Amino acid sequence: MTILVTRPSPAADELVSRLRTRGQVAWAFPLIEFTPGSQLDRLPSRLSSLTAGDLVFILSQHAIQYAQPALALAGTTWPANLNYYAIGRTSALALHAVSGHNVVWPHEEEISEVLIQLPALQAVAGKRALILRGNGGRELLAETLLARGAQVEFIECYQRCEKNYHGAEEGRRWRDRGIETLVVTSGEMLQQLYQLFPDVDRDEWLLHCRLIVVSERLATLARRLGWANICVAGGADNDALLRALYL
């Protein structure tokens, strides 16, 4: 099994290192990178304006990586009287590590569809909800909270930037290295991967690889694009991806 990990650094490098210690042949091929978000300077004042029982949502561990220094620079911290939610285990642990607060996340599957089913989020009318995320992204969480009567505001904590590669060169490189398994952790990256290579590489190699994704939604997208050998990991963290790779 020769593996290509397309998630961003440093998570890609960590997963590749762990795979290589197990004797696997693995390579990192990050498709996106991160830069500070355009609204980080608003975060301290927006957090401090929330009142007891209001909601804060962390949609990625990268939001914490950029939000925490911004709060430290402003001399403030994460208020203890708010209710914190995360999209998954990794982002929940990242917030807990810097705040010490309890963070709730959906254990069943780390996606918005499961997050919005949490019992505590069924009655949110009149509450304010602050969603910390990257640029763009899905609107399901915000739309659901609004429909349930909450006031919703976004803070763009980071930006995802597509890394530029020469598709034909990369196609030759990864085919020569015998890549058989791909790890992809977002729909944005899956589309990018599909579009990167020339048709001949896509048809003869890419779509024949085993594909590891992190949700049924991604698996559905992958099938629509033409993949058949798809495995859904139990989460988006590297531990879950390792387990999926060895199924």
mmCIF file of C-alpha atoms in Angstrom:
data_model
loop_
_atom_site.group_PDB
_atom_site.id
_atom_site.type_symbol
_atom_site.label_atom_id
_atom_site.label_comp_id
_atom_site.label_asym_id
_atom_site.label_seq_id
_atom_site.Cartn_x
_atom_site.Cartn_y
_atom_site.Cartn_z
ATOM 1 C CA MET A 1 0.000 0.000 0.000
ATOM 2 C CA THR A 2 1.521 3.289 -1.180
ATOM 3 C CA ILE A 3 -0.309 6.285 0.275
ATOM 4 C CA LEU A 4 -0.719 9.944 -0.713
ATOM 5 C CA VAL A 5 -1.963 12.259 2.063
ATOM 6 C CA THR A 6 -3.529 15.426 0.668
ATOM 7 C CA ARG A 7 -4.535 17.134 3.923
ATOM 8 C CA PRO A 8 -2.736 20.365 4.895
ATOM 9 C CA SER A 9 0.492 20.545 6.868
ATOM 10 C CA PRO A 10 1.394 19.888 9.620
ATOM 11 C CA ALA A 11 -1.306 17.199 9.946
ATOM 12 C CA ALA A 12 -0.221 15.610 6.650
ATOM 13 C CA ASP A 13 3.412 15.399 7.745
ATOM 14 C CA GLU A 14 2.437 13.858 11.075
ATOM 15 C CA LEU A 15 0.288 11.182 9.418
ATOM 16 C CA VAL A 16 2.989 10.371 6.878
ATOM 17 C CA SER A 17 5.565 10.068 9.676
ATOM 18 C CA ARG A 18 3.335 7.668 11.600
ATOM 19 C CA LEU A 19 2.709 5.585 8.494
ATOM 20 C CA ARG A 20 6.421 5.373 7.714
ATOM 21 C CA THR A 21 7.218 4.187 11.235
ATOM 22 C CA ARG A 22 4.854 1.301 10.483
ATOM 23 C CA GLY A 23 6.822 0.477 7.359
ATOM 24 C CA GLN A 24 4.394 2.015 4.889
ATOM 25 C CA VAL A 25 5.418 4.024 1.846
ATOM 26 C CA ALA A 26 3.623 7.356 2.253
ATOM 27 C CA TRP A 27 3.952 10.901 0.927
ATOM 28 C CA ALA A 28 2.481 14.283 1.857
ATOM 29 C CA PHE A 29 0.849 16.294 -0.925
ATOM 30 C CA PRO A 30 -0.999 19.206 0.753
ATOM 31 C CA LEU A 31 -3.595 20.718 -1.560
ATOM 32 C CA ILE A 32 -4.318 23.810 0.550
ATOM 33 C CA GLU A 33 -2.491 26.036 3.030
ATOM 34 C CA PHE A 34 -3.702 28.512 5.639
ATOM 35 C CA THR A 35 -3.261 32.224 6.284
ATOM 36 C CA PRO A 36 -4.821 34.511 8.953
ATOM 37 C CA GLY A 37 -8.481 35.388 8.429
ATOM 38 C CA SER A 38 -9.705 38.868 7.561
ATOM 39 C CA GLN A 39 -11.930 39.175 10.673
ATOM 40 C CA LEU A 40 -9.572 38.025 13.425
ATOM 41 C CA ASP A 41 -9.370 41.528 14.873
ATOM 42 C CA ARG A 42 -13.122 41.426 15.571
ATOM 43 C CA LEU A 43 -12.971 38.260 17.648
ATOM 44 C CA PRO A 44 -12.103 39.703 21.112
ATOM 45 C CA SER A 45 -14.933 42.245 21.064
ATOM 46 C CA ARG A 46 -17.466 39.772 19.628
ATOM 47 C CA LEU A 47 -16.656 37.176 22.287
ATOM 48 C CA SER A 48 -16.874 39.709 25.098
ATOM 49 C CA SER A 49 -20.260 40.940 23.845
ATOM 50 C CA LEU A 50 -21.851 37.505 24.265
ATOM 51 C CA THR A 51 -23.857 36.848 27.413
ATOM 52 C CA ALA A 52 -24.242 33.789 29.634
ATOM 53 C CA GLY A 53 -25.589 30.781 27.777
ATOM 54 C CA ASP A 54 -24.771 32.076 24.299
ATOM 55 C CA LEU A 55 -23.121 29.700 21.819
ATOM 56 C CA VAL A 56 -19.672 29.498 20.247
ATOM 57 C CA PHE A 57 -18.970 27.035 17.434
ATOM 58 C CA ILE A 58 -15.495 25.937 16.302
ATOM 59 C CA LEU A 59 -15.605 24.462 12.808
ATOM 60 C CA SER A 60 -11.908 23.586 12.541
ATOM 61 C CA GLN A 61 -8.843 23.226 14.714
ATOM 62 C CA HIS A 62 -7.272 25.888 12.478
ATOM 63 C CA ALA A 63 -9.771 28.412 13.829
ATOM 64 C CA ILE A 64 -8.229 27.896 17.277
ATOM 65 C CA GLN A 65 -4.676 28.127 15.951
ATOM 66 C CA TYR A 66 -5.407 31.637 14.717
ATOM 67 C CA ALA A 67 -7.994 32.726 17.292
ATOM 68 C CA GLN A 68 -5.926 32.008 20.407
ATOM 69 C CA PRO A 69 -3.003 34.342 19.491
ATOM 70 C CA ALA A 70 -5.512 37.065 18.574
ATOM 71 C CA LEU A 71 -7.150 36.803 21.998
ATOM 72 C CA ALA A 72 -3.784 36.722 23.762
ATOM 73 C CA LEU A 73 -2.690 39.829 21.878
ATOM 74 C CA ALA A 74 -5.859 41.602 23.021
ATOM 75 C CA GLY A 75 -5.269 40.471 26.612
ATOM 76 C CA THR A 76 -8.499 38.494 26.816
ATOM 77 C CA THR A 77 -9.553 34.856 27.167
ATOM 78 C CA TRP A 78 -12.437 32.535 26.316
ATOM 79 C CA PRO A 79 -15.391 33.494 28.600
ATOM 80 C CA ALA A 80 -16.383 30.732 31.013
ATOM 81 C CA ASN A 81 -20.135 31.424 30.877
ATOM 82 C CA LEU A 82 -20.647 30.444 27.215
ATOM 83 C CA ASN A 83 -21.578 27.100 25.666
ATOM 84 C CA TYR A 84 -18.860 25.797 23.369
ATOM 85 C CA TYR A 85 -19.361 23.363 20.491
ATOM 86 C CA ALA A 86 -16.933 21.890 17.974
ATOM 87 C CA ILE A 87 -17.396 20.050 14.706
ATOM 88 C CA GLY A 88 -15.157 17.181 15.843
ATOM 89 C CA ARG A 89 -12.809 15.729 18.416
ATOM 90 C CA THR A 90 -9.642 17.447 17.197
ATOM 91 C CA SER A 91 -11.154 20.937 17.220
ATOM 92 C CA ALA A 92 -12.807 20.256 20.598
ATOM 93 C CA LEU A 93 -9.498 19.200 22.142
ATOM 94 C CA ALA A 94 -7.750 22.227 20.629
ATOM 95 C CA LEU A 95 -10.259 24.603 22.237
ATOM 96 C CA HIS A 96 -10.224 22.763 25.565
ATOM 97 C CA ALA A 97 -6.419 22.901 25.627
ATOM 98 C CA VAL A 98 -6.325 26.703 25.366
ATOM 99 C CA SER A 99 -9.456 27.520 27.394
ATOM 100 C CA GLY A 100 -9.928 24.730 29.932
ATOM 101 C CA HIS A 101 -13.652 24.809 29.180
ATOM 102 C CA ASN A 102 -15.947 21.900 28.400
ATOM 103 C CA VAL A 103 -16.508 21.548 24.647
ATOM 104 C CA VAL A 104 -19.303 19.437 23.157
ATOM 105 C CA TRP A 105 -18.919 17.703 19.804
ATOM 106 C CA PRO A 106 -20.823 15.038 17.850
ATOM 107 C CA HIS A 107 -19.230 11.668 18.594
ATOM 108 C CA GLU A 108 -21.203 9.747 15.982
ATOM 109 C CA GLU A 109 -19.835 11.536 12.894
ATOM 110 C CA GLU A 110 -17.913 14.810 12.686
ATOM 111 C CA ILE A 111 -20.193 16.719 10.312
ATOM 112 C CA SER A 112 -22.701 19.564 10.579
ATOM 113 C CA GLU A 113 -25.654 17.235 9.955
ATOM 114 C CA VAL A 114 -24.868 15.400 13.204
ATOM 115 C CA LEU A 115 -23.836 18.489 15.177
ATOM 116 C CA ILE A 116 -27.209 20.159 14.654
ATOM 117 C CA GLN A 117 -28.982 17.067 16.018
ATOM 118 C CA LEU A 118 -27.444 17.495 19.480
ATOM 119 C CA PRO A 119 -30.265 17.824 22.046
ATOM 120 C CA ALA A 120 -28.861 21.054 23.505
ATOM 121 C CA LEU A 121 -29.123 22.775 20.109
ATOM 122 C CA GLN A 122 -32.811 22.111 19.568
ATOM 123 C CA ALA A 123 -34.027 25.087 21.659
ATOM 124 C CA VAL A 124 -31.783 28.080 20.883
ATOM 125 C CA ALA A 125 -34.353 30.808 20.200
ATOM 126 C CA GLY A 126 -33.124 34.182 21.450
ATOM 127 C CA LYS A 127 -29.521 33.037 21.904
ATOM 128 C CA ARG A 128 -26.587 34.503 20.024
ATOM 129 C CA ALA A 129 -24.295 32.139 18.154
ATOM 130 C CA LEU A 130 -20.747 32.976 17.091
ATOM 131 C CA ILE A 131 -19.304 30.641 14.432
ATOM 132 C CA LEU A 132 -15.512 30.554 14.091
ATOM 133 C CA ARG A 133 -14.435 29.182 10.732
ATOM 134 C CA GLY A 134 -12.379 29.699 7.585
ATOM 135 C CA ASN A 135 -13.361 31.574 4.445
ATOM 136 C CA GLY A 136 -16.463 30.202 2.787
ATOM 137 C CA GLY A 137 -17.602 26.790 3.899
ATOM 138 C CA ARG A 138 -20.994 25.174 4.312
ATOM 139 C CA GLU A 139 -23.971 27.161 5.600
ATOM 140 C CA LEU A 140 -26.044 24.303 7.050
ATOM 141 C CA LEU A 141 -25.202 25.053 10.691
ATOM 142 C CA ALA A 142 -25.923 28.774 10.409
ATOM 143 C CA GLU A 143 -29.139 28.246 8.442
ATOM 144 C CA THR A 144 -30.394 25.703 10.981
ATOM 145 C CA LEU A 145 -29.618 27.939 13.973
ATOM 146 C CA LEU A 146 -31.342 30.882 12.287
ATOM 147 C CA ALA A 147 -34.396 28.747 11.565
ATOM 148 C CA ARG A 148 -34.512 27.808 15.249
ATOM 149 C CA GLY A 149 -34.515 31.453 16.293
ATOM 150 C CA ALA A 150 -30.867 32.150 17.129
ATOM 151 C CA GLN A 151 -28.901 35.214 16.069
ATOM 152 C CA VAL A 152 -25.861 34.082 14.077
ATOM 153 C CA GLU A 153 -22.561 35.794 13.322
ATOM 154 C CA PHE A 154 -19.435 34.468 11.616
ATOM 155 C CA ILE A 155 -15.819 35.269 12.373
ATOM 156 C CA GLU A 156 -13.390 34.324 9.604
ATOM 157 C CA CYS A 157 -10.398 33.180 11.646
ATOM 158 C CA TYR A 158 -8.352 31.802 8.764
ATOM 159 C CA GLN A 159 -8.316 31.522 4.991
ATOM 160 C CA ARG A 160 -7.823 28.383 2.950
ATOM 161 C CA CYS A 161 -5.608 29.009 -0.062
ATOM 162 C CA GLU A 162 -5.262 26.511 -2.886
ATOM 163 C CA LYS A 163 -1.695 25.410 -3.500
ATOM 164 C CA ASN A 164 -0.666 25.538 -7.136
ATOM 165 C CA TYR A 165 0.779 22.452 -8.812
ATOM 166 C CA HIS A 166 1.537 21.460 -12.407
ATOM 167 C CA GLY A 167 -0.980 18.688 -12.975
ATOM 168 C CA ALA A 168 0.862 16.743 -15.692
ATOM 169 C CA GLU A 169 4.132 16.753 -13.733
ATOM 170 C CA GLU A 170 2.421 15.676 -10.532
ATOM 171 C CA GLY A 171 0.519 12.963 -12.372
ATOM 172 C CA ARG A 172 3.772 11.469 -13.647
ATOM 173 C CA ARG A 173 5.417 11.765 -10.244
ATOM 174 C CA TRP A 174 2.718 10.016 -8.254
ATOM 175 C CA ARG A 175 2.095 7.338 -10.879
ATOM 176 C CA ASP A 176 5.839 6.604 -10.959
ATOM 177 C CA ARG A 177 5.811 6.260 -7.173
ATOM 178 C CA GLY A 178 2.971 3.756 -7.386
ATOM 179 C CA ILE A 179 0.376 5.615 -5.335
ATOM 180 C CA GLU A 180 -2.546 3.289 -4.678
ATOM 181 C CA THR A 181 -4.339 4.973 -1.749
ATOM 182 C CA LEU A 182 -5.453 8.602 -1.357
ATOM 183 C CA VAL A 183 -6.400 10.386 1.885
ATOM 184 C CA VAL A 184 -8.757 13.350 1.383
ATOM 185 C CA THR A 185 -10.428 15.238 4.238
ATOM 186 C CA SER A 186 -12.712 17.808 2.565
ATOM 187 C CA GLY A 187 -14.968 18.169 -0.453
ATOM 188 C CA GLU A 188 -13.002 21.209 -1.584
ATOM 189 C CA MET A 189 -9.799 19.157 -1.720
ATOM 190 C CA LEU A 190 -11.523 16.219 -3.389
ATOM 191 C CA GLN A 191 -12.725 18.454 -6.223
ATOM 192 C CA GLN A 192 -9.291 20.039 -6.465
ATOM 193 C CA LEU A 193 -7.593 16.641 -6.660
ATOM 194 C CA TYR A 194 -10.000 15.465 -9.337
ATOM 195 C CA GLN A 195 -9.464 18.562 -11.483
ATOM 196 C CA LEU A 196 -5.690 18.771 -11.050
ATOM 197 C CA PHE A 197 -4.575 15.952 -13.324
ATOM 198 C CA PRO A 198 -4.924 15.474 -17.102
ATOM 199 C CA ASP A 199 -7.753 13.212 -18.260
ATOM 200 C CA VAL A 200 -5.417 10.306 -18.990
ATOM 201 C CA ASP A 201 -4.021 10.291 -15.430
ATOM 202 C CA ARG A 202 -7.488 10.630 -13.952
ATOM 203 C CA ASP A 203 -8.928 7.777 -16.019
ATOM 204 C CA GLU A 204 -5.980 5.384 -15.917
ATOM 205 C CA TRP A 205 -4.799 5.952 -12.347
ATOM 206 C CA LEU A 206 -6.508 8.444 -10.024
ATOM 207 C CA LEU A 207 -10.034 7.022 -10.077
ATOM 208 C CA HIS A 208 -8.674 3.497 -9.581
ATOM 209 C CA CYS A 209 -6.994 4.396 -6.275
ATOM 210 C CA ARG A 210 -8.529 3.450 -2.954
ATOM 211 C CA LEU A 211 -9.933 6.623 -1.427
ATOM 212 C CA ILE A 212 -10.095 7.384 2.317
ATOM 213 C CA VAL A 213 -12.593 10.149 3.174
ATOM 214 C CA VAL A 214 -14.033 11.435 6.443
ATOM 215 C CA SER A 215 -17.810 11.467 5.919
ATOM 216 C CA GLU A 216 -20.598 9.837 3.961
ATOM 217 C CA ARG A 217 -21.181 13.193 2.263
ATOM 218 C CA LEU A 218 -17.649 13.054 0.850
ATOM 219 C CA ALA A 219 -18.109 9.428 -0.147
ATOM 220 C CA THR A 220 -21.223 10.399 -2.108
ATOM 221 C CA LEU A 221 -19.307 13.172 -3.880
ATOM 222 C CA ALA A 222 -16.447 10.763 -4.640
ATOM 223 C CA ARG A 223 -18.817 8.223 -6.187
ATOM 224 C CA ARG A 224 -20.343 10.974 -8.307
ATOM 225 C CA LEU A 225 -16.858 11.908 -9.552
ATOM 226 C CA GLY A 226 -16.093 8.301 -10.461
ATOM 227 C CA TRP A 227 -14.341 6.621 -7.516
ATOM 228 C CA ALA A 228 -15.556 3.132 -6.583
ATOM 229 C CA ASN A 229 -13.143 1.920 -3.872
ATOM 230 C CA ILE A 230 -14.038 4.283 -1.004
ATOM 231 C CA CYS A 231 -13.577 3.935 2.759
ATOM 232 C CA VAL A 232 -15.176 6.351 5.250
ATOM 233 C CA ALA A 233 -13.006 6.989 8.320
ATOM 234 C CA GLY A 234 -14.609 7.340 11.736
ATOM 235 C CA GLY A 235 -13.337 10.912 12.081
ATOM 236 C CA ALA A 236 -11.089 13.538 10.532
ATOM 237 C CA ASP A 237 -8.200 13.218 13.008
ATOM 238 C CA ASN A 238 -5.087 11.223 12.168
ATOM 239 C CA ASP A 239 -5.944 8.441 14.631
ATOM 240 C CA ALA A 240 -9.212 7.803 12.784
ATOM 241 C CA LEU A 241 -7.478 7.975 9.420
ATOM 242 C CA LEU A 242 -4.864 5.448 10.534
ATOM 243 C CA ARG A 243 -7.592 3.057 11.607
ATOM 244 C CA ALA A 244 -9.323 3.428 8.240
ATOM 245 C CA LEU A 245 -6.116 2.862 6.323
ATOM 246 C CA TYR A 246 -5.614 -0.490 8.049
ATOM 247 C CA LEU A 247 -9.169 -1.783 7.564
#
